[in-house]
Short mmCIF file of C-alpha atoms and ligand atoms in Angstrom, two decimals:
data_model
loop_
_atom_site.label_atom_id
_atom_site.label_comp_id
_atom_site.label_asym_id
_atom_site.label_seq_id
_atom_site.Cartn_x
_atom_site.Cartn_y
_atom_site.Cartn_z
CA MET S 2 0.00 0.00 0.00
CA ALA S 3 2.73 2.50 -0.90
CA LYS S 4 0.22 4.65 -2.80
CA PRO S 5 -3.53 4.74 -2.31
CA THR S 6 -4.84 1.72 -4.13
CA GLN S 7 -8.04 1.77 -6.15
CA ALA S 8 -10.22 -1.29 -6.27
CA GLU S 9 -10.14 -3.21 -9.56
CA GLU S 10 -12.78 -5.47 -11.07
CA THR S 11 -12.92 -7.97 -8.20
CA PRO S 12 -12.36 -5.48 -5.43
CA ALA S 13 -9.75 -6.18 -2.85
CA CYS S 14 -11.01 -6.83 0.64
CA TYR S 15 -9.61 -6.32 4.07
CA ALA S 16 -10.18 -8.04 7.37
CA MET S 17 -9.70 -6.66 10.86
CA VAL S 18 -7.99 -9.23 13.05
CA HIS S 19 -7.29 -9.48 16.79
CA GLU S 20 -3.72 -8.16 17.03
CA GLY S 21 -1.18 -10.99 17.13
CA LEU S 22 -3.35 -13.41 15.16
CA GLU S 23 -2.51 -12.01 11.72
CA SER S 24 -0.45 -15.08 10.66
CA VAL S 25 -3.35 -17.43 11.50
CA ALA S 26 -5.80 -15.22 9.60
CA VAL S 27 -3.44 -15.09 6.60
CA ASP S 28 -3.31 -18.89 6.61
CA GLU S 29 -7.11 -19.13 6.65
CA ILE S 30 -7.54 -16.47 3.96
CA THR S 31 -4.99 -18.04 1.62
CA ARG S 32 -5.66 -21.73 2.20
CA ASP S 33 -9.40 -21.87 2.89
CA LEU S 34 -10.51 -18.94 0.75
CA GLY S 35 -7.83 -19.25 -1.96
CA ALA S 36 -7.29 -15.49 -1.84
CA GLU S 37 -4.07 -13.61 -2.46
CA VAL S 38 -2.85 -11.70 0.57
CA LYS S 39 -1.45 -8.27 -0.26
CA LYS S 40 -0.51 -7.03 3.17
CA ALA S 41 -0.72 -8.15 6.78
CA GLU S 42 0.16 -5.95 9.72
CA ARG S 43 -1.08 -4.99 13.20
CA GLY S 44 -4.62 -6.25 13.13
CA LEU S 45 -5.16 -5.81 9.39
CA VAL S 46 -5.02 -8.22 6.46
CA VAL S 47 -5.59 -6.90 2.92
CA PHE S 48 -6.37 -9.55 0.34
CA ARG S 49 -7.88 -10.13 -3.08
CA PRO S 50 -10.33 -13.03 -3.21
CA ARG S 51 -11.01 -14.88 -6.46
CA THR S 52 -14.69 -14.00 -6.18
CA ILE S 53 -16.75 -12.12 -3.66
CA GLY S 54 -19.49 -14.19 -2.10
CA PRO S 55 -20.93 -15.49 1.17
CA GLU S 56 -17.81 -17.63 1.80
CA LEU S 57 -16.04 -14.41 2.86
CA LEU S 58 -18.36 -14.24 5.85
CA LYS S 59 -17.47 -17.79 6.88
CA LEU S 60 -13.91 -16.81 7.84
CA ARG S 61 -13.48 -17.76 11.49
CA THR S 62 -10.27 -16.09 12.61
CA VAL S 63 -11.12 -12.53 11.59
CA GLU S 64 -13.33 -10.00 13.36
CA ASP S 65 -14.81 -8.18 10.36
CA VAL S 66 -14.53 -8.15 6.56
CA TYR S 67 -14.77 -5.12 4.27
CA LEU S 68 -14.63 -4.31 0.58
CA LEU S 69 -11.63 -2.03 0.07
CA ALA S 70 -12.29 1.39 -1.45
CA TRP S 71 -8.80 2.72 -0.83
CA GLY S 72 -5.86 2.10 1.44
CA THR S 73 -2.58 3.84 2.17
CA ASP S 74 0.39 3.57 4.46
CA THR S 75 1.63 7.09 3.79
CA LEU S 76 -0.33 9.18 6.30
CA THR S 77 1.88 11.78 7.93
CA TYR S 78 0.06 12.52 11.23
CA ARG S 79 -0.21 16.14 9.97
CA ALA S 80 -3.44 17.99 9.22
CA SER S 81 -2.71 17.69 5.49
CA ASP S 82 -3.81 14.04 5.82
CA LEU S 83 -7.39 15.31 5.93
CA ASP S 84 -7.20 16.70 2.37
CA GLN S 85 -5.71 13.41 1.23
CA ILE S 86 -8.49 11.40 2.91
CA GLN S 87 -11.12 13.57 1.25
CA GLN S 88 -9.47 13.30 -2.16
CA TRP S 89 -8.88 9.56 -2.02
CA THR S 90 -12.48 9.03 -0.97
CA ARG S 91 -13.77 11.28 -3.75
CA LYS S 92 -11.50 9.78 -6.42
CA THR S 93 -12.49 6.20 -5.66
CA SER S 94 -14.33 5.32 -8.82
CA THR S 95 -15.78 2.10 -7.53
CA TRP S 96 -18.20 3.17 -4.79
CA LYS S 97 -21.21 2.18 -6.90
CA THR S 98 -19.68 -1.25 -7.60
CA LEU S 99 -18.92 -1.72 -3.91
CA PHE S 100 -22.50 -0.75 -2.94
CA ARG S 101 -23.87 -3.16 -5.54
CA ILE S 102 -21.72 -6.06 -4.30
CA HIS S 103 -22.69 -5.25 -0.71
CA GLN S 104 -26.36 -5.35 -1.72
CA LEU S 105 -25.92 -8.78 -3.34
CA LEU S 106 -24.65 -10.21 -0.04
CA LYS S 107 -27.41 -8.68 2.10
CA PRO S 108 -31.06 -9.66 2.50
CA PRO S 109 -33.28 -7.73 0.05
CA LEU S 110 -34.16 -4.18 1.05
CA LYS S 111 -37.68 -3.59 2.35
CA SER S 112 -37.48 0.16 2.82
CA ARG S 113 -35.42 3.19 1.87
CA PRO S 114 -31.72 2.30 2.34
CA THR S 115 -29.82 3.82 5.24
CA PHE S 116 -26.10 4.32 5.74
CA HIS S 117 -23.68 5.15 8.53
CA LEU S 118 -20.10 6.46 8.36
CA VAL S 119 -17.71 5.14 10.99
CA CYS S 120 -14.18 6.33 11.72
CA GLN S 121 -11.71 4.62 14.07
CA MET S 122 -8.32 6.17 14.76
CA GLN S 123 -5.23 5.05 16.72
CA GLY S 124 -2.06 7.14 17.08
CA LYS S 125 -1.21 10.75 17.87
CA HIS S 126 -2.40 12.67 14.85
CA ALA S 127 -2.66 16.46 14.57
CA TYR S 128 -6.37 16.05 13.85
CA ARG S 129 -9.27 14.47 15.65
CA ARG S 130 -11.23 11.40 14.73
CA VAL S 131 -14.28 13.55 13.91
CA ASP S 132 -12.13 15.62 11.50
CA ALA S 133 -11.10 12.47 9.66
CA ALA S 134 -14.74 11.30 9.60
CA GLN S 135 -15.75 14.65 8.15
CA ALA S 136 -13.06 14.46 5.47
CA MET S 137 -14.40 11.04 4.48
CA ALA S 138 -17.98 12.37 4.47
CA LYS S 139 -16.99 15.27 2.18
CA GLY S 140 -15.24 12.86 -0.17
CA LEU S 141 -18.38 10.73 -0.31
CA GLN S 142 -20.71 13.60 -1.19
CA GLY S 143 -22.51 12.80 -4.42
CA ASN S 144 -21.54 9.15 -4.28
CA PHE S 145 -24.73 7.92 -2.60
CA PRO S 146 -27.83 7.37 -4.68
CA GLU S 147 -30.36 10.17 -3.88
CA PRO S 148 -32.84 8.45 -1.57
CA TRP S 149 -30.20 7.05 0.80
CA ARG S 150 -30.55 8.36 4.31
CA PRO S 151 -27.87 8.67 7.05
CA VAL S 152 -28.71 7.01 10.39
CA ARG S 153 -26.71 6.41 13.58
CA GLU S 154 -27.76 2.83 14.31
CA ASN S 155 -28.69 -0.32 12.45
CA ALA S 156 -27.73 1.15 9.09
CA TYR S 157 -28.16 -1.02 6.04
CA LEU S 158 -24.70 -0.02 4.81
CA GLU S 159 -21.65 1.05 6.82
CA ILE S 160 -18.61 2.80 5.36
CA TRP S 161 -15.56 2.61 7.59
CA LEU S 162 -12.36 4.57 7.75
CA THR S 163 -9.77 2.95 10.03
CA ILE S 164 -6.57 4.85 10.79
CA ARG S 165 -3.67 3.26 12.62
CA GLY S 166 -0.58 5.45 12.66
CA THR S 167 0.43 6.03 9.03
CA THR S 168 -1.89 3.33 7.70
CA ALA S 169 -5.50 3.93 6.70
CA VAL S 170 -8.09 1.73 5.04
CA CYS S 171 -11.51 2.81 3.88
CA GLY S 172 -14.26 0.54 2.67
CA VAL S 173 -17.70 -0.99 2.91
CA ARG S 174 -18.36 -3.38 5.78
CA LEU S 175 -19.65 -6.76 4.64
CA SER S 176 -19.84 -8.51 7.99
CA ASP S 177 -22.08 -7.76 10.93
CA ARG S 178 -21.68 -8.52 14.64
CA THR S 179 -22.54 -12.21 14.20
CA MET S 180 -19.21 -12.74 12.43
CA ARG S 181 -17.34 -11.86 15.63
CA HIS S 182 -19.83 -12.92 18.27
CA ARG S 183 -21.17 -16.12 16.69
CA LYS S 184 -24.77 -17.22 16.87
CA TYR S 185 -24.08 -20.13 19.24
CA LYS S 186 -22.68 -17.91 21.98
CA THR S 187 -25.71 -16.97 24.04
CA GLU S 188 -24.06 -17.55 27.45
CA HIS S 189 -21.02 -15.46 28.36
CA LEU S 190 -18.75 -15.93 31.35
CA PRO S 191 -16.31 -13.26 32.55
CA ALA S 192 -13.23 -15.25 31.42
CA SER S 193 -14.79 -16.45 28.19
CA LEU S 194 -12.60 -16.29 25.09
CA ARG S 195 -13.32 -14.24 21.99
CA PRO S 196 -14.51 -16.75 19.38
CA THR S 197 -11.85 -15.59 16.90
CA ILE S 198 -9.10 -16.42 19.42
CA ALA S 199 -10.66 -19.83 20.12
CA ALA S 200 -10.96 -20.39 16.35
CA SER S 201 -7.27 -19.55 15.93
CA MET S 202 -6.32 -22.07 18.64
CA VAL S 203 -8.44 -24.72 16.92
CA ARG S 204 -6.85 -23.94 13.59
CA LEU S 205 -3.35 -24.22 15.05
CA ALA S 206 -4.25 -27.56 16.65
CA ALA S 207 -5.14 -28.84 13.14
CA ALA S 208 -7.22 -31.83 14.24
CA GLU S 209 -8.11 -34.37 11.56
CA PRO S 210 -11.12 -36.62 10.90
CA ASP S 211 -11.62 -39.46 13.40
CA GLN S 212 -9.52 -37.75 16.04
CA ILE S 213 -10.40 -36.90 19.64
CA VAL S 214 -10.07 -33.28 20.74
CA VAL S 215 -10.32 -32.31 24.41
CA ASP S 216 -10.65 -28.99 26.20
CA PRO S 217 -10.05 -29.98 29.86
CA MET S 218 -11.08 -26.53 31.25
CA CYS S 219 -13.80 -25.60 28.81
CA GLY S 220 -15.52 -22.66 30.56
CA ALA S 221 -18.38 -21.48 28.32
CA GLY S 222 -17.28 -23.95 25.65
CA THR S 223 -15.95 -21.49 23.06
CA ILE S 224 -13.04 -23.72 22.00
CA LEU S 225 -15.32 -26.77 21.75
CA ALA S 226 -17.87 -24.83 19.70
CA GLU S 227 -15.21 -23.54 17.33
CA GLN S 228 -13.79 -27.05 16.88
CA ILE S 229 -17.26 -28.50 16.17
CA GLU S 230 -18.08 -25.74 13.68
CA LEU S 231 -14.76 -26.02 11.86
CA ALA S 232 -15.11 -29.81 11.60
CA SER S 233 -18.61 -29.36 10.21
CA LEU S 234 -17.45 -26.73 7.68
CA ARG S 235 -14.75 -29.13 6.54
CA ARG S 236 -17.16 -32.06 6.58
CA TYR S 237 -14.88 -34.06 8.84
CA THR S 238 -16.35 -37.38 9.87
CA GLY S 239 -15.67 -39.12 13.13
CA LEU S 240 -14.07 -36.18 14.92
CA GLN S 241 -15.06 -36.23 18.59
CA THR S 242 -14.98 -33.16 20.80
CA TRP S 243 -14.96 -33.60 24.56
CA GLY S 244 -14.83 -30.96 27.26
CA GLY S 245 -15.19 -30.51 30.96
CA ASP S 246 -14.91 -28.01 33.74
CA ILE S 247 -14.64 -28.23 37.50
CA ASP S 248 -17.50 -25.79 38.02
CA ALA S 249 -21.07 -27.09 37.72
CA ASN S 250 -22.62 -23.67 36.96
CA THR S 251 -20.09 -23.06 34.22
CA LEU S 252 -21.09 -26.35 32.65
CA LEU S 253 -24.71 -25.17 32.48
CA ALA S 254 -23.52 -22.24 30.34
CA THR S 255 -21.45 -24.60 28.20
CA GLN S 256 -24.46 -26.86 27.66
CA THR S 257 -26.57 -23.91 26.51
CA ASN S 258 -23.89 -22.70 24.09
CA LEU S 259 -23.33 -26.16 22.63
CA LYS S 260 -26.98 -27.25 22.58
CA LYS S 261 -27.57 -26.56 18.90
CA LEU S 262 -24.12 -27.79 17.84
CA ASN S 263 -25.03 -31.16 19.21
CA ASN S 264 -21.69 -32.84 19.08
CA SER S 265 -19.78 -32.61 22.30
CA GLY S 266 -19.27 -34.90 25.26
CA LEU S 267 -19.35 -32.74 28.39
CA ALA S 268 -18.43 -33.76 31.91
CA ARG S 269 -17.82 -32.20 35.28
CA TRP S 270 -14.23 -33.11 35.97
CA ASP S 271 -10.95 -31.96 37.42
CA ALA S 272 -8.37 -31.34 34.72
CA THR S 273 -5.68 -32.61 37.06
CA LYS S 274 -7.43 -36.03 37.34
CA LEU S 275 -9.12 -36.66 34.01
CA PRO S 276 -11.39 -39.71 33.63
CA LEU S 277 -9.65 -40.51 30.34
CA ALA S 278 -7.39 -43.41 29.39
CA ARG S 279 -3.65 -43.03 28.93
CA HIS S 280 -2.71 -41.98 25.36
CA SER S 281 -6.35 -41.65 24.30
CA VAL S 282 -6.47 -38.05 23.05
CA ASP S 283 -5.14 -36.55 19.78
CA ARG S 284 -5.46 -32.86 20.59
CA ILE S 285 -5.68 -30.80 23.77
CA ILE S 286 -6.78 -27.20 23.30
CA SER S 287 -7.03 -25.21 26.48
CA ASN S 288 -7.23 -21.79 28.06
CA PRO S 289 -6.61 -22.48 31.75
CA PRO S 290 -7.30 -19.80 34.38
CA PHE S 291 -4.86 -16.88 34.22
CA GLY S 292 -2.86 -15.85 37.26
CA ILE S 293 -5.08 -12.84 37.83
CA GLN S 294 -8.10 -15.15 38.02
CA LEU S 295 -6.46 -17.26 40.73
CA GLY S 296 -5.12 -14.24 42.59
CA ASN S 297 -1.66 -15.67 43.32
CA PRO S 298 1.10 -17.07 41.03
CA ASP S 299 1.81 -19.86 43.57
CA ASN S 300 -1.73 -21.15 43.05
CA LEU S 301 -0.99 -21.16 39.34
CA VAL S 302 1.99 -23.53 39.62
CA GLU S 303 -0.07 -25.71 41.95
CA LEU S 304 -2.73 -25.98 39.25
CA TYR S 305 -0.57 -26.02 36.10
CA GLU S 306 1.89 -28.68 37.30
CA PRO S 307 -0.68 -31.50 37.78
CA MET S 308 -2.65 -30.21 34.76
CA ILE S 309 0.36 -30.68 32.46
CA ARG S 310 1.23 -34.02 34.08
CA GLU S 311 -2.32 -35.18 33.31
CA ALA S 312 -2.22 -33.77 29.77
CA ASP S 313 1.00 -35.71 29.19
CA ARG S 314 -0.69 -38.89 30.41
CA VAL S 315 -3.78 -38.65 28.19
CA LEU S 316 -2.18 -37.21 25.03
CA LYS S 317 -1.14 -39.76 22.41
CA PRO S 318 2.49 -39.77 21.28
CA GLY S 319 2.56 -37.47 18.23
CA GLY S 320 -0.47 -35.61 19.59
CA LYS S 321 -0.63 -31.82 19.76
CA ALA S 322 -1.56 -29.34 22.45
CA VAL S 323 -2.41 -25.65 22.16
CA TYR S 324 -2.47 -23.48 25.29
CA LEU S 325 -3.33 -19.87 25.94
CA VAL S 326 -1.88 -18.50 29.20
CA THR S 327 -0.55 -15.24 30.56
CA GLU S 328 2.26 -16.82 32.57
CA GLY S 329 4.19 -18.18 29.56
CA THR S 330 7.37 -18.99 31.47
CA ILE S 331 5.61 -21.20 34.01
CA LEU S 332 3.83 -23.16 31.28
CA ARG S 333 6.94 -23.44 29.06
CA ASP S 334 9.07 -24.80 31.93
CA LEU S 335 6.46 -27.39 32.86
CA ILE S 336 5.94 -28.57 29.28
CA ARG S 337 9.65 -28.65 28.44
CA ALA S 338 10.16 -30.95 31.43
CA LYS S 339 7.88 -33.40 29.60
CA LYS S 340 10.11 -33.08 26.49
CA TRP S 341 7.25 -31.90 24.27
CA ILE S 342 8.44 -30.14 21.11
CA PRO S 343 7.63 -26.42 20.90
CA GLY S 344 5.91 -25.08 17.79
CA LYS S 345 4.51 -21.68 17.00
CA GLU S 346 4.09 -19.13 19.80
CA LEU S 347 1.99 -16.00 19.34
CA ARG S 348 1.67 -13.01 21.66
CA ILE S 349 -1.77 -11.48 21.97
CA ARG S 350 -3.63 -9.32 24.46
CA VAL S 351 -6.49 -10.98 26.31
CA LEU S 352 -8.61 -9.14 28.89
CA GLY S 353 -6.02 -6.34 28.80
CA GLN S 354 -3.12 -8.69 29.59
CA LEU S 355 -0.28 -10.00 27.44
CA ALA S 356 -0.94 -13.69 26.77
CA PHE S 357 0.98 -16.45 25.01
CA LEU S 358 -0.68 -18.79 22.59
CA SER S 359 1.65 -21.76 22.15
CA VAL S 360 1.56 -24.95 20.11
CA TRP S 361 3.28 -28.14 21.30
CA ARG S 362 3.78 -31.65 19.96
CA LYS S 363 4.38 -34.71 22.06
CA PRO S 364 7.20 -36.80 20.56
CA GLU S 365 6.18 -39.92 18.64
CA THR S 366 8.32 -42.50 20.38
CA PRO S 367 8.97 -42.95 24.08
CA GLU S 368 12.72 -43.19 23.23
CA SER S 369 12.77 -39.59 22.04
CA MET S 370 10.83 -38.42 25.11
C1 SAM E 425 -10.21 -19.06 31.44
S1 SAM E 425 -11.55 -20.09 31.80
C2 SAM E 425 -11.84 -20.92 30.27
C3 SAM E 425 -12.65 -20.07 29.35
C4 SAM E 425 -13.10 -20.80 28.12
N1 SAM E 425 -12.01 -21.07 27.21
C5 SAM E 425 -14.22 -20.03 27.43
O1 SAM E 425 -14.03 -19.55 26.31
O2 SAM E 425 -15.26 -19.82 28.05
C6 SAM E 425 -10.84 -21.33 32.77
C7 SAM E 425 -11.83 -22.40 33.25
O3 SAM E 425 -11.08 -23.40 33.95
C8 SAM E 425 -11.94 -23.94 34.92
N2 SAM E 425 -11.11 -24.67 35.90
C9 SAM E 425 -10.31 -24.17 36.86
N3 SAM E 425 -9.68 -25.18 37.51
C10 SAM E 425 -10.08 -26.33 36.93
C11 SAM E 425 -9.77 -27.71 37.12
N4 SAM E 425 -8.91 -28.10 38.08
N5 SAM E 425 -10.35 -28.61 36.32
C12 SAM E 425 -11.24 -28.24 35.38
N6 SAM E 425 -11.57 -26.96 35.13
C13 SAM E 425 -11.00 -26.02 35.89
C14 SAM E 425 -12.68 -22.74 35.47
O4 SAM E 425 -13.89 -23.13 36.11
C15 SAM E 425 -12.90 -21.91 34.19
O5 SAM E 425 -14.16 -22.16 33.65
#
């Protein structure tokens, strides 16, 4: 994005991603969607899909998807950016095409169409967010068909301008809140994961048909739900998803969230004494309590040590585990003592804290353990 880019015949798209998960989103966008990724940085992936259709809205590791009107990475932080924003918005020749494509992906209109302009800005710029929004609005003047009406909420069409430092992207939002929040998630618990983070963990675990996947501390069941939905999207047969939690009330929430997905064995159990046979599980995907939730790092070692010992007992040789924790050093030391092989590690922020998402493989043969 050295210069502002104009959309071509199949417009480019961009996805907003939870920061730190860009590489997982790029993998999904390239491998599952077959799209060409143009740029990936700090919560943003710009890509050109082969076609634009409902499959874009099935991406699981991204928060929102947009049709790209223009993008740049040459903002200067100075007030002159506002003229540029206005000009780039005005010069975009494809607004009508973008509106038409947006309309094709939405339910048919029953009344006069409404629109809403949204501006998000991060960084210390010499102008305010409202100034940038106004510059975009001026650039858009004359681009809307006559009867369209601006509204503040529940607009039929949203045009977004997102500014992060010297980077800006402007486009038409294709997704709505259900992309991020998921329809299954009716019960929320305070420590519940964002579905896109759970989906990224599931993707990194890369379970296969006929395998057994376990979340030993399942909370509201987000990881289980994401695993079940991904397996169903991929038409995997025979994949079993089991989960449990020590807290009975939590399990009621899990049951509600998983009710319609219909494919998970749930149990009240202690993750440090699992009722599972030795070497019976292919994948463990887990987001154990963070230190802050237990109040004291000593409690964390007391929990994590038997939890990893138990994971090592139930995981098959060659099996994989994916963990999300804030105390990365404690987890790493415990897992290394079991001689598991480290894979990818990503740093993300969860509930305002730095957290480590790490992938591990248990060696195939006891000799190499
Ligand atoms: C961070 S939450 C998991 C959140 C979950 N991933 C979600 O998206 O809702 C950690 C969970 O571990 C559970 N837990 C704590 N100690 C446990 C233990 N010894 N065995 C099983 N579950 C435990 C807690 O009840 C809590 O629901």
